[in-house]
Amino acid sequence: MAADRDLEVLFTREQIASRIVELASEIRAAYGDEEILLVCVLKGSLYFTADLSRHLGGNVQIDFVQISSYHGRKSSSGVAQIRKDLDINIEDRNVLIVEDIVDTGVTLEHLVKLLETRKPKSLRIVALLSKPEARQCDVDIHYVGFCIANEFVVGYGLDFAERYRNLPYIAILREG
Ligand code: IMP
């Protein structure tokens, strides 16, 4: 229960907001006037996708994908499965995968391989958070909000057992 756990704020809502403005301007500069299809990886990227998309300007489309993954510390299987697929045909489009956090990279590697088979014009990744020390797959993340240590974090979309997603900040979750 929440009462048994400690939250240590890692990034305030202001820090998150200003980093997203920077990311959006970097991304828009790279794509110029071209349309960008944001692929929001549910559920954790919900708020990040909403905020990033509103700062990107220009032509932006949004679609959703959901992947069930059993990452490193919970299982050794490294399995990732699509639970909800995209609605939009991505062939010949500029696809930008929007991830909340990249930990082992298993989920992202699986998604990238799948989307590459659909022949997008370009395929890039933006992740709000990255834990480089935890990486087990060699995935190329083009835009990163913040690199963090190998800690479990919640808030701003990130959950622990479906809780804490609605925190407006990002915090390290520690056993109390
Ligand atoms: P990966 O496949 O190990 O890179 O795991 C990616 C997914 O695991 C993320 O999209 C999150 O859903 C979840 N995840 C990894 N680390 C954390 C964390 O610190 N807090 C909350 N969820 C996490």
Coordinates of N, CA, C and O and ligand atoms in Angstrom, one line a residue:
M1 N 0.8 -1.2 0.0 CA 0.0 0.0 0.0 C 0.9 1.2 0.0 O 2.0 1.2 0.4
A2 N 0.3 2.4 -0.5 CA 1.1 3.6 -0.6 C 1.7 4.0 0.8 O 2.8 4.5 0.8
A3 N 1.0 3.7 1.9 CA 1.5 4.2 3.2 C 2.7 3.5 3.6 O 3.5 4.0 4.4
D4 N 3.0 2.3 2.9 CA 4.2 1.5 3.3 C 5.4 1.9 2.5 O 6.5 1.4 2.6
R5 N 5.2 2.8 1.5 CA 6.3 3.1 0.6 C 6.7 4.6 0.6 O 5.8 5.4 0.9
D6 N 7.9 4.8 0.3 CA 8.4 6.2 0.3 C 8.6 6.7 -1.1 O 9.1 5.9 -2.0
L7 N 8.2 7.9 -1.4 CA 8.4 8.5 -2.7 C 9.4 9.6 -2.5 O 9.3 10.5 -1.7
E8 N 10.5 9.5 -3.4 CA 11.5 10.6 -3.4 C 11.4 11.3 -4.7 O 11.7 10.7 -5.8
V9 N 11.0 12.5 -4.7 CA 10.9 13.2 -6.0 C 12.2 13.3 -6.8 O 13.2 13.7 -6.2
L10 N 12.1 12.9 -8.0 CA 13.3 12.9 -8.9 C 13.3 14.0 -9.9 O 14.2 14.8 -10.1
F11 N 12.1 14.2 -10.5 CA 11.9 15.3 -11.4 C 10.5 16.0 -11.1 O 9.5 15.3 -11.1
T12 N 10.5 17.2 -10.9 CA 9.3 18.0 -10.6 C 8.5 18.1 -11.9 O 9.0 18.0 -13.0
R13 N 7.2 18.6 -11.7 CA 6.4 18.8 -12.9 C 7.0 19.9 -13.8 O 6.9 19.8 -15.0
E14 N 7.7 20.9 -13.1 CA 8.3 22.0 -13.9 C 9.5 21.5 -14.7 O 9.7 21.8 -15.9
Q15 N 10.3 20.6 -14.1 CA 11.5 20.0 -14.8 C 11.0 19.2 -16.0 O 11.6 19.2 -17.0
I16 N 10.0 18.4 -15.8 CA 9.5 17.6 -16.8 C 9.0 18.4 -18.0 O 9.3 18.2 -19.2
A17 N 8.2 19.4 -17.6 CA 7.6 20.3 -18.6 C 8.6 21.0 -19.5 O 8.5 21.1 -20.7
S18 N 9.7 21.5 -18.8 CA 10.7 22.3 -19.6 C 11.5 21.4 -20.4 O 11.9 21.7 -21.5
R19 N 11.8 20.1 -20.0 CA 12.5 19.2 -20.8 C 11.7 18.8 -22.0 O 12.3 18.6 -23.1
I20 N 10.4 18.7 -21.9 CA 9.6 18.3 -23.0 C 9.5 19.4 -24.0 O 9.5 19.1 -25.2
V21 N 9.5 20.6 -23.6 CA 9.6 21.7 -24.6 C 10.9 21.6 -25.4 O 10.9 21.8 -26.6
E22 N 12.0 21.3 -24.7 CA 13.3 21.2 -25.4 C 13.2 20.0 -26.4 O 13.7 20.2 -27.5
L23 N 12.7 18.9 -25.9 CA 12.7 17.7 -26.8 C 11.8 18.0 -28.0 O 12.2 17.6 -29.2
A24 N 10.7 18.6 -27.8 CA 9.8 18.9 -28.9 C 10.4 19.8 -30.0 O 10.3 19.6 -31.2
S25 N 11.2 20.8 -29.5 CA 11.8 21.7 -30.5 C 12.9 21.0 -31.2 O 13.1 21.2 -32.4
E26 N 13.7 20.1 -30.5 CA 14.7 19.3 -31.2 C 14.1 18.4 -32.2 O 14.6 18.3 -33.3
I27 N 13.0 17.8 -31.9 CA 12.4 16.8 -32.8 C 11.8 17.6 -34.0 O 12.0 17.2 -35.1
R28 N 11.1 18.7 -33.7 CA 10.4 19.4 -34.8 C 11.5 19.9 -35.8 O 11.4 19.9 -37.0
A29 N 12.7 20.3 -35.2 CA 13.7 20.8 -36.1 C 14.3 19.7 -37.0 O 14.6 19.9 -38.1
A30 N 14.3 18.5 -36.4 CA 14.9 17.4 -37.2 C 13.9 17.0 -38.3 O 14.4 16.5 -39.4
Y31 N 12.6 17.1 -38.1 CA 11.7 16.6 -39.1 C 11.2 17.7 -40.1 O 10.5 17.4 -41.1
G32 N 11.5 19.0 -39.7 CA 11.1 20.1 -40.6 C 9.6 20.1 -40.6 O 8.9 19.9 -39.6
D33 N 9.0 20.3 -41.9 CA 7.6 20.5 -42.0 C 6.9 19.1 -42.1 O 5.7 19.1 -42.3
E34 N 7.6 18.0 -42.1 CA 7.0 16.7 -42.3 C 6.1 16.3 -41.2 O 6.2 16.6 -40.1
E35 N 5.1 15.5 -41.7 CA 4.1 14.9 -40.7 C 4.8 13.9 -39.8 O 5.7 13.1 -40.3
I36 N 4.5 13.8 -38.6 CA 5.0 12.8 -37.6 C 3.9 12.0 -37.1 O 2.9 12.6 -36.6
L37 N 4.0 10.7 -37.1 CA 3.1 9.8 -36.5 C 3.6 9.3 -35.2 O 4.6 8.6 -35.1
L38 N 3.0 9.8 -34.1 CA 3.5 9.4 -32.8 C 2.9 8.1 -32.4 O 1.6 8.0 -32.4
V39 N 3.7 7.1 -32.0 CA 3.2 5.8 -31.5 C 3.3 5.8 -30.0 O 4.4 5.7 -29.5
C40 N 2.2 6.0 -29.3 CA 2.2 6.1 -27.9 C 2.2 4.6 -27.3 O 1.3 3.9 -27.6
V41 N 3.2 4.3 -26.6 CA 3.2 2.9 -26.0 C 2.5 3.0 -24.6 O 2.9 3.6 -23.7
L42 N 1.3 2.4 -24.7 CA 0.4 2.3 -23.5 C 1.0 1.5 -22.4 O 1.6 0.5 -22.7
K43 N 0.6 1.7 -21.1 CA -0.1 2.9 -20.7 C 0.8 4.0 -20.3 O 0.4 5.2 -20.2
G44 N 2.0 3.7 -20.0 CA 2.9 4.7 -19.3 C 3.2 5.9 -20.1 O 3.6 6.9 -19.5
S45 N 3.1 5.9 -21.4 CA 3.5 7.1 -22.2 C 2.3 8.0 -22.4 O 2.5 9.0 -23.2
L46 N 1.2 7.8 -21.8 CA 0.0 8.6 -22.0 C 0.2 10.1 -21.8 O 0.0 10.9 -22.7
Y47 N 0.8 10.5 -20.7 CA 0.9 11.9 -20.4 C 2.1 12.5 -21.2 O 2.0 13.6 -21.7
F48 N 3.1 11.7 -21.4 CA 4.3 12.2 -22.2 C 3.8 12.4 -23.6 O 4.2 13.5 -24.2
T49 N 3.1 11.5 -24.2 CA 2.6 11.7 -25.6 C 1.7 12.9 -25.7 O 1.8 13.7 -26.6
A50 N 0.8 13.1 -24.7 CA -0.1 14.2 -24.7 C 0.7 15.6 -24.7 O 0.4 16.5 -25.4
D51 N 1.6 15.6 -23.8 CA 2.4 16.9 -23.6 C 3.3 17.1 -24.8 O 3.4 18.3 -25.3
L52 N 4.0 16.1 -25.2 CA 5.0 16.3 -26.3 C 4.2 16.7 -27.6 O 4.6 17.6 -28.3
S53 N 3.1 16.0 -27.9 CA 2.4 16.3 -29.1 C 1.9 17.8 -29.2 O 1.9 18.4 -30.2
R54 N 1.6 18.3 -28.0 CA 1.1 19.7 -28.0 C 2.2 20.7 -28.2 O 1.9 21.9 -28.5
H55 N 3.4 20.3 -28.0 CA 4.5 21.2 -28.2 C 5.2 21.0 -29.6 O 6.0 21.8 -30.0
L56 N 4.8 20.0 -30.3 CA 5.5 19.7 -31.5 C 5.1 20.6 -32.6 O 5.9 21.0 -33.5
G57 N 3.9 21.0 -32.6 CA 3.4 21.9 -33.7 C 3.4 21.1 -35.1 O 3.8 20.0 -35.1
G58 N 2.9 21.8 -36.1 CA 2.9 21.1 -37.4 C 1.9 19.9 -37.5 O 1.0 19.8 -36.6
N59 N 2.1 19.1 -38.5 CA 1.2 17.9 -38.6 C 1.6 16.8 -37.8 O 2.8 16.2 -38.0
V60 N 0.8 16.4 -36.9 CA 1.1 15.3 -36.0 C -0.1 14.4 -35.9 O -1.3 14.8 -35.8
Q61 N 0.1 13.1 -36.0 CA -0.9 12.1 -35.8 C -0.5 11.2 -34.6 O 0.7 11.1 -34.3
I62 N -1.5 10.7 -33.9 CA -1.2 9.8 -32.8 C -1.9 8.5 -32.9 O -3.1 8.4 -33.3
D63 N -1.2 7.4 -32.6 CA -1.8 6.1 -32.5 C -1.2 5.4 -31.3 O -0.3 5.9 -30.7
F64 N -1.9 4.3 -30.9 CA -1.5 3.6 -29.7 C -1.2 2.2 -29.9 O -1.8 1.5 -30.7
V65 N -0.2 1.7 -29.1 CA 0.1 0.3 -29.1 C 0.3 -0.1 -27.6 O 0.7 0.7 -26.8
Q66 N -0.1 -1.3 -27.3 CA 0.2 -1.8 -26.0 C 0.9 -3.2 -26.1 O 0.6 -4.1 -26.8
I67 N 1.9 -3.3 -25.2 CA 2.8 -4.5 -25.2 C 2.9 -5.0 -23.8 O 3.1 -4.2 -22.9
S68 N 2.7 -6.3 -23.7 CA 2.9 -6.9 -22.4 C 4.3 -7.4 -22.4 O 4.8 -8.1 -23.3
S69 N 5.1 -7.0 -21.4 CA 6.5 -7.4 -21.3 C 6.8 -7.9 -19.9 O 6.2 -7.5 -18.9
Y70 N 7.6 -8.8 -19.8 CA 8.1 -9.4 -18.5 C 9.6 -9.0 -18.5 O 10.4 -9.8 -19.0
H71 N 9.9 -7.9 -17.9 CA 11.3 -7.4 -18.0 C 12.1 -8.0 -16.9 O 11.6 -8.5 -15.9
G72 N 13.4 -7.8 -17.1 CA 14.5 -8.4 -16.3 C 14.2 -8.9 -14.9 O 14.3 -10.0 -14.6
R73 N 13.8 -7.9 -14.1 CA 13.8 -8.2 -12.7 C 12.6 -9.1 -12.3 O 12.5 -9.5 -11.2
K74 N 11.6 -9.2 -13.1 CA 10.5 -10.0 -12.8 C 10.5 -11.4 -13.4 O 9.8 -12.3 -12.9
S75 N 11.2 -11.5 -14.5 CA 11.2 -12.8 -15.2 C 12.5 -12.8 -16.0 O 12.9 -11.8 -16.5
S76 N 12.9 -14.0 -16.3 CA 14.1 -14.1 -17.2 C 13.7 -14.4 -18.6 O 14.5 -14.5 -19.5
S77 N 12.4 -14.5 -18.9 CA 11.9 -14.9 -20.2 C 12.2 -13.9 -21.3 O 12.4 -14.3 -22.4
G78 N 12.2 -12.6 -21.0 CA 12.4 -11.6 -22.0 C 11.4 -11.6 -23.1 O 11.6 -11.2 -24.2
V79 N 10.2 -12.0 -22.8 CA 9.1 -12.1 -23.8 C 8.4 -10.8 -23.8 O 8.1 -10.1 -22.8
A80 N 8.0 -10.4 -25.0 CA 7.2 -9.2 -25.2 C 6.1 -9.6 -26.3 O 6.4 -10.1 -27.3
Q81 N 4.9 -9.2 -26.0 CA 3.8 -9.5 -26.9 C 2.9 -8.3 -27.1 O 2.7 -7.5 -26.2
I82 N 2.4 -8.2 -28.3 CA 1.5 -7.1 -28.6 C 0.1 -7.4 -28.0 O -0.5 -8.4 -28.3
R83 N -0.4 -6.5 -27.2 CA -1.8 -6.6 -26.7 C -2.8 -5.8 -27.4 O -3.9 -6.1 -27.5
K84 N -2.3 -4.6 -27.9 CA -3.2 -3.8 -28.7 C -2.3 -3.2 -29.8 O -1.3 -2.6 -29.6
D85 N -2.8 -3.5 -31.1 CA -2.0 -3.1 -32.2 C -2.4 -1.7 -32.7 O -3.4 -1.2 -32.3
L86 N -1.6 -1.1 -33.6 CA -1.9 0.2 -34.2 C -3.2 0.1 -35.0 O -3.4 -1.0 -35.6
D87 N -3.9 1.2 -35.2 CA -5.0 1.3 -36.1 C -4.5 1.8 -37.4 O -5.1 1.5 -38.5
I88 N -3.5 2.6 -37.4 CA -3.1 3.3 -38.6 C -2.0 2.5 -39.4 O -1.1 1.9 -38.8
N89 N -2.1 2.5 -40.7 CA -1.1 1.9 -41.6 C 0.1 2.8 -41.6 O 0.0 4.0 -42.0
I90 N 1.3 2.3 -41.1 CA 2.5 3.2 -41.0 C 3.4 3.2 -42.2 O 4.4 3.9 -42.2
E91 N 3.0 2.5 -43.3 CA 3.8 2.4 -44.5 C 4.1 3.8 -45.0 O 3.1 4.6 -45.2
D92 N 5.4 4.1 -45.2 CA 5.8 5.4 -45.8 C 5.5 6.6 -44.9 O 5.4 7.7 -45.4
R93 N 5.4 6.4 -43.6 CA 5.2 7.5 -42.7 C 6.4 7.7 -41.8 O 7.1 6.7 -41.6
N94 N 6.5 8.9 -41.3 CA 7.6 9.1 -40.3 C 7.0 8.7 -38.9 O 6.2 9.4 -38.3
V95 N 7.5 7.6 -38.4 CA 7.0 7.1 -37.2 C 7.9 7.4 -36.0 O 9.2 7.2 -36.1
L96 N 7.4 8.0 -35.0 CA 8.2 8.2 -33.8 C 7.6 7.5 -32.6 O 6.5 7.8 -32.2
I97 N 8.3 6.5 -32.1 CA 7.8 5.7 -31.0 C 8.0 6.6 -29.7 O 9.1 7.1 -29.5
V98 N 6.9 6.7 -28.9 CA 7.0 7.5 -27.7 C 7.0 6.6 -26.5 O 5.9 6.0 -26.2
E99 N 8.1 6.5 -25.8 CA 8.2 5.5 -24.7 C 8.3 6.3 -23.4 O 9.0 7.4 -23.4
D100 N 7.7 5.8 -22.3 CA 7.9 6.4 -21.0 C 9.3 6.2 -20.5 O 10.0 7.1 -20.1
I101 N 9.7 4.9 -20.5 CA 11.0 4.6 -19.9 C 11.6 3.4 -20.6 O 10.9 2.5 -21.0
V102 N 12.9 3.4 -20.9 CA 13.6 2.2 -21.4 C 14.5 1.7 -20.4 O 15.4 2.3 -19.8
D103 N 14.2 0.4 -20.0 CA 14.9 -0.3 -18.9 C 15.8 -1.3 -19.6 O 16.9 -1.0 -20.0
T104 N 15.4 -2.6 -19.7 CA 16.2 -3.5 -20.4 C 16.3 -3.3 -21.9 O 17.3 -3.7 -22.5
G105 N 15.2 -2.7 -22.4 CA 15.2 -2.5 -23.9 C 14.4 -3.6 -24.6 O 14.2 -3.5 -25.8
V106 N 14.0 -4.6 -23.9 CA 13.4 -5.8 -24.5 C 12.1 -5.4 -25.2 O 11.9 -5.8 -26.4
T107 N 11.3 -4.6 -24.5 CA 10.0 -4.2 -25.1 C 10.2 -3.4 -26.4 O 9.6 -3.6 -27.4
L108 N 11.1 -2.4 -26.3 CA 11.4 -1.6 -27.4 C 12.0 -2.3 -28.6 O 11.6 -2.1 -29.8
E109 N 12.9 -3.2 -28.4 CA 13.5 -4.0 -29.4 C 12.5 -4.8 -30.2 O 12.4 -4.8 -31.4
H110 N 11.5 -5.3 -29.4 CA 10.5 -6.1 -30.0 C 9.6 -5.2 -30.9 O 9.2 -5.6 -32.0
L111 N 9.2 -4.1 -30.4 CA 8.4 -3.1 -31.1 C 9.0 -2.6 -32.4 O 8.4 -2.5 -33.4
V112 N 10.3 -2.3 -32.3 CA 11.0 -1.7 -33.4 C 11.1 -2.8 -34.5 O 10.8 -2.5 -35.7
K113 N 11.4 -4.0 -34.2 CA 11.5 -5.1 -35.2 C 10.1 -5.3 -35.9 O 10.0 -5.4 -37.1
L114 N 9.0 -5.2 -35.1 CA 7.7 -5.4 -35.6 C 7.4 -4.2 -36.6 O 6.9 -4.4 -37.7
L115 N 7.6 -3.0 -36.1 CA 7.2 -1.8 -37.0 C 8.1 -1.7 -38.2 O 7.6 -1.3 -39.3
E116 N 9.4 -2.2 -38.1 CA 10.2 -2.1 -39.3 C 9.7 -3.0 -40.5 O 9.8 -2.6 -41.6
T117 N 9.0 -4.1 -40.1 CA 8.4 -4.9 -41.2 C 7.3 -4.2 -41.9 O 6.9 -4.7 -43.0
R118 N 6.8 -3.1 -41.4 CA 5.6 -2.4 -42.0 C 6.1 -1.3 -42.9 O 5.3 -0.5 -43.3
K119 N 7.4 -1.2 -43.1 CA 8.0 -0.3 -44.0 C 7.7 1.2 -43.8 O 7.2 1.9 -44.8
P120 N 7.9 1.7 -42.6 CA 7.7 3.2 -42.4 C 8.8 3.9 -43.2 O 9.8 3.4 -43.6
K121 N 8.5 5.2 -43.5 CA 9.5 6.0 -44.2 C 10.7 6.2 -43.2 O 11.8 6.2 -43.7
S122 N 10.4 6.5 -42.0 CA 11.5 6.6 -41.0 C 10.9 6.0 -39.7 O 9.7 6.0 -39.4
L123 N 11.8 5.6 -38.8 CA 11.4 5.0 -37.5 C 12.4 5.5 -36.5 O 13.6 5.1 -36.5
R124 N 11.9 6.3 -35.6 CA 12.8 6.8 -34.5 C 12.1 6.6 -33.1 O 10.9 6.3 -33.1
I125 N 12.9 6.8 -32.1 CA 12.4 6.6 -30.7 C 12.6 7.8 -29.9 O 13.8 8.4 -29.9
V126 N 11.6 8.2 -29.1 CA 11.9 9.2 -28.1 C 11.4 8.6 -26.8 O 10.4 8.0 -26.7
A127 N 12.3 8.7 -25.8 CA 12.0 8.1 -24.4 C 12.2 9.2 -23.4 O 13.2 9.9 -23.4
L128 N 11.2 9.4 -22.5 CA 11.3 10.4 -21.5 C 12.4 10.0 -20.5 O 13.2 10.9 -20.2
L129 N 12.5 8.7 -20.2 CA 13.5 8.3 -19.2 C 14.3 7.1 -19.8 O 13.7 6.3 -20.5
S130 N 15.6 7.0 -19.5 CA 16.4 5.9 -19.9 C 17.2 5.4 -18.7 O 17.8 6.2 -18.0
K131 N 17.3 4.1 -18.5 CA 18.2 3.5 -17.5 C 19.3 2.8 -18.2 O 19.2 1.6 -18.4
P132 N 20.3 3.5 -18.6 CA 21.4 2.8 -19.4 C 22.0 1.6 -18.7 O 22.4 0.6 -19.3
E133 N 22.1 1.7 -17.4 CA 22.8 0.5 -16.6 C 22.0 -0.8 -16.7 O 22.5 -1.8 -16.5
A134 N 20.7 -0.7 -17.0 CA 19.8 -1.8 -17.0 C 19.7 -2.5 -18.4 O 19.1 -3.5 -18.6
R135 N 20.3 -1.8 -19.4 CA 20.1 -2.3 -20.8 C 20.6 -3.7 -21.1 O 21.7 -4.0 -20.7
Q136 N 19.8 -4.5 -21.7 CA 20.2 -5.8 -22.2 C 20.1 -5.9 -23.7 O 20.6 -6.9 -24.3
C137 N 19.5 -4.9 -24.4 CA 19.4 -5.0 -25.8 C 20.0 -3.7 -26.4 O 20.0 -2.7 -25.8
D138 N 20.6 -3.8 -27.6 CA 21.2 -2.7 -28.2 C 20.2 -1.9 -29.0 O 20.1 -2.1 -30.3
V139 N 19.4 -1.1 -28.4 CA 18.4 -0.3 -29.1 C 18.9 1.2 -29.2 O 19.4 1.7 -28.2
D140 N 18.7 1.8 -30.3 CA 19.1 3.1 -30.6 C 18.0 4.1 -30.2 O 17.0 4.1 -30.9
I141 N 18.1 4.8 -29.1 CA 17.1 5.8 -28.7 C 17.6 7.2 -29.2 O 18.6 7.7 -28.8
H142 N 16.8 7.8 -30.1 CA 17.2 9.0 -30.8 C 17.1 10.2 -29.9 O 17.9 11.2 -30.0
Y143 N 16.0 10.3 -29.1 CA 15.8 11.4 -28.2 C 15.5 10.9 -26.8 O 14.6 10.1 -26.6
V144 N 16.3 11.4 -25.8 CA 16.1 11.0 -24.4 C 15.9 12.2 -23.5 O 16.6 13.2 -23.6
G145 N 14.8 12.1 -22.7 CA 14.5 13.2 -21.8 C 15.6 13.3 -20.7 O 16.3 14.3 -20.5
F146 N 15.6 12.2 -19.9 CA 16.6 12.1 -18.8 C 17.1 10.7 -18.7 O 16.4 9.8 -18.8
C147 N 18.4 10.6 -18.4 CA 19.0 9.3 -18.1 C 19.0 9.2 -16.5 O 19.3 10.2 -15.8
I148 N 18.6 8.1 -16.0 CA 18.5 7.9 -14.6 C 19.2 6.6 -14.2 O 19.5 5.8 -15.0
A149 N 19.5 6.5 -12.9 CA 20.1 5.3 -12.3 C 19.1 4.2 -12.3 O 17.9 4.4 -12.6
N150 N 19.6 3.0 -12.0 CA 18.8 1.8 -12.0 C 17.9 1.8 -10.8 O 18.0 0.9 -9.9
E151 N 16.9 2.7 -10.7 CA 15.9 2.7 -9.6 C 14.5 2.6 -10.2 O 14.3 2.9 -11.4
F152 N 13.6 2.1 -9.4 CA 12.2 2.0 -9.8 C 11.5 3.3 -9.6 O 11.5 3.8 -8.5
V153 N 11.0 3.9 -10.7 CA 10.3 5.2 -10.6 C 8.9 5.1 -11.0 O 8.4 4.2 -11.7
V154 N 8.1 6.0 -10.4 CA 6.7 6.1 -10.7 C 6.2 7.6 -10.9 O 7.0 8.5 -10.6
G155 N 5.0 7.7 -11.4 CA 4.5 9.0 -11.6 C 4.6 9.5 -13.1 O 5.3 8.9 -13.9
Y156 N 3.8 10.5 -13.4 CA 3.7 11.0 -14.8 C 3.5 9.8 -15.8 O 4.2 9.7 -16.8
G157 N 2.6 9.0 -15.5 CA 2.3 7.8 -16.3 C 2.9 6.5 -15.9 O 2.3 5.4 -16.2
L158 N 4.0 6.6 -15.2 CA 4.6 5.3 -14.7 C 3.9 4.8 -13.5 O 3.7 5.5 -12.5
D159 N 3.8 3.5 -13.5 CA 3.0 2.9 -12.4 C 3.8 1.8 -11.6 O 4.9 1.4 -12.0
F160 N 3.3 1.5 -10.4 CA 3.6 0.3 -9.7 C 2.3 -0.4 -9.4 O 1.5 0.2 -8.7
A161 N 2.1 -1.5 -10.0 CA 0.8 -2.2 -9.8 C -0.4 -1.3 -10.1 O -1.4 -1.3 -9.4
E162 N -0.3 -0.6 -11.2 CA -1.3 0.4 -11.7 C -1.6 1.6 -10.8 O -2.5 2.3 -11.1
R163 N -0.7 1.8 -9.8 CA -0.9 3.0 -9.0 C 0.2 4.0 -9.3 O 1.2 3.7 -10.0
Y164 N 0.0 5.2 -8.9 CA 0.9 6.3 -9.0 C 1.0 7.0 -10.4 O 1.7 8.0 -10.5
R165 N 0.3 6.4 -11.4 CA 0.4 7.0 -12.7 C 0.0 8.5 -12.7 O 0.6 9.3 -13.5
N166 N -0.9 8.9 -11.9 CA -1.4 10.2 -11.9 C -0.6 11.3 -11.1 O -1.0 12.4 -11.1
L167 N 0.5 10.9 -10.6 CA 1.3 11.9 -9.9 C 1.8 12.8 -11.0 O 2.3 12.4 -12.0
P168 N 1.9 14.1 -10.7 CA 2.3 15.1 -11.7 C 3.9 15.1 -11.8 O 4.4 15.8 -12.7
Y169 N 4.5 14.5 -10.9 CA 6.0 14.5 -10.9 C 6.5 13.0 -11.0 O 5.7 12.1 -11.0
I170 N 7.8 12.8 -11.1 CA 8.4 11.5 -11.2 C 9.2 11.3 -9.9 O 10.0 12.2 -9.5
A171 N 8.9 10.1 -9.3 CA 9.6 9.9 -8.0 C 10.2 8.5 -8.0 O 9.7 7.5 -8.6
I172 N 11.2 8.3 -7.1 CA 11.8 7.0 -6.9 C 10.9 6.3 -5.8 O 10.5 7.0 -4.8
L173 N 10.5 5.1 -6.1 CA 9.6 4.4 -5.1 C 10.5 3.4 -4.3 O 11.2 2.6 -4.8
R174 N 10.5 3.6 -3.0 CA 11.3 2.8 -2.1 C 10.4 2.1 -1.1 O 9.4 2.7 -0.7
E175 N 10.8 0.9 -0.7 CA 10.0 0.3 0.4 C 10.2 1.1 1.6 O 11.3 1.5 1.9
G176 N 9.1 1.3 2.4 CA 9.2 2.1 3.6 C 9.7 1.3 4.8 O 9.8 0.1 4.7
Ligands
IMP1 P1 12.0 -2.9 -20.7 O1 11.4 -3.8 -21.7 O2 12.8 -3.6 -19.7 O3 12.8 -1.8 -21.3 O4 10.8 -2.3 -19.9 C1 10.0 -1.3 -20.4 C2 8.7 -1.1 -19.7 O5 8.9 -1.6 -18.3 C3 8.4 0.3 -19.6 O6 7.7 0.7 -20.7 C4 7.6 0.3 -18.3 O7 6.3 0.0 -18.5 C5 8.2 -0.7 -17.4 N1 9.2 -0.2 -16.5 C6 10.6 -0.3 -16.5 N2 11.2 0.4 -15.5 C7 10.2 0.9 -14.8 C8 10.2 1.8 -13.7 O8 11.2 2.2 -13.1 N3 8.9 2.2 -13.3 C9 7.8 1.8 -13.8 N4 7.8 1.1 -14.9 C10 9.0 0.6 -15.4

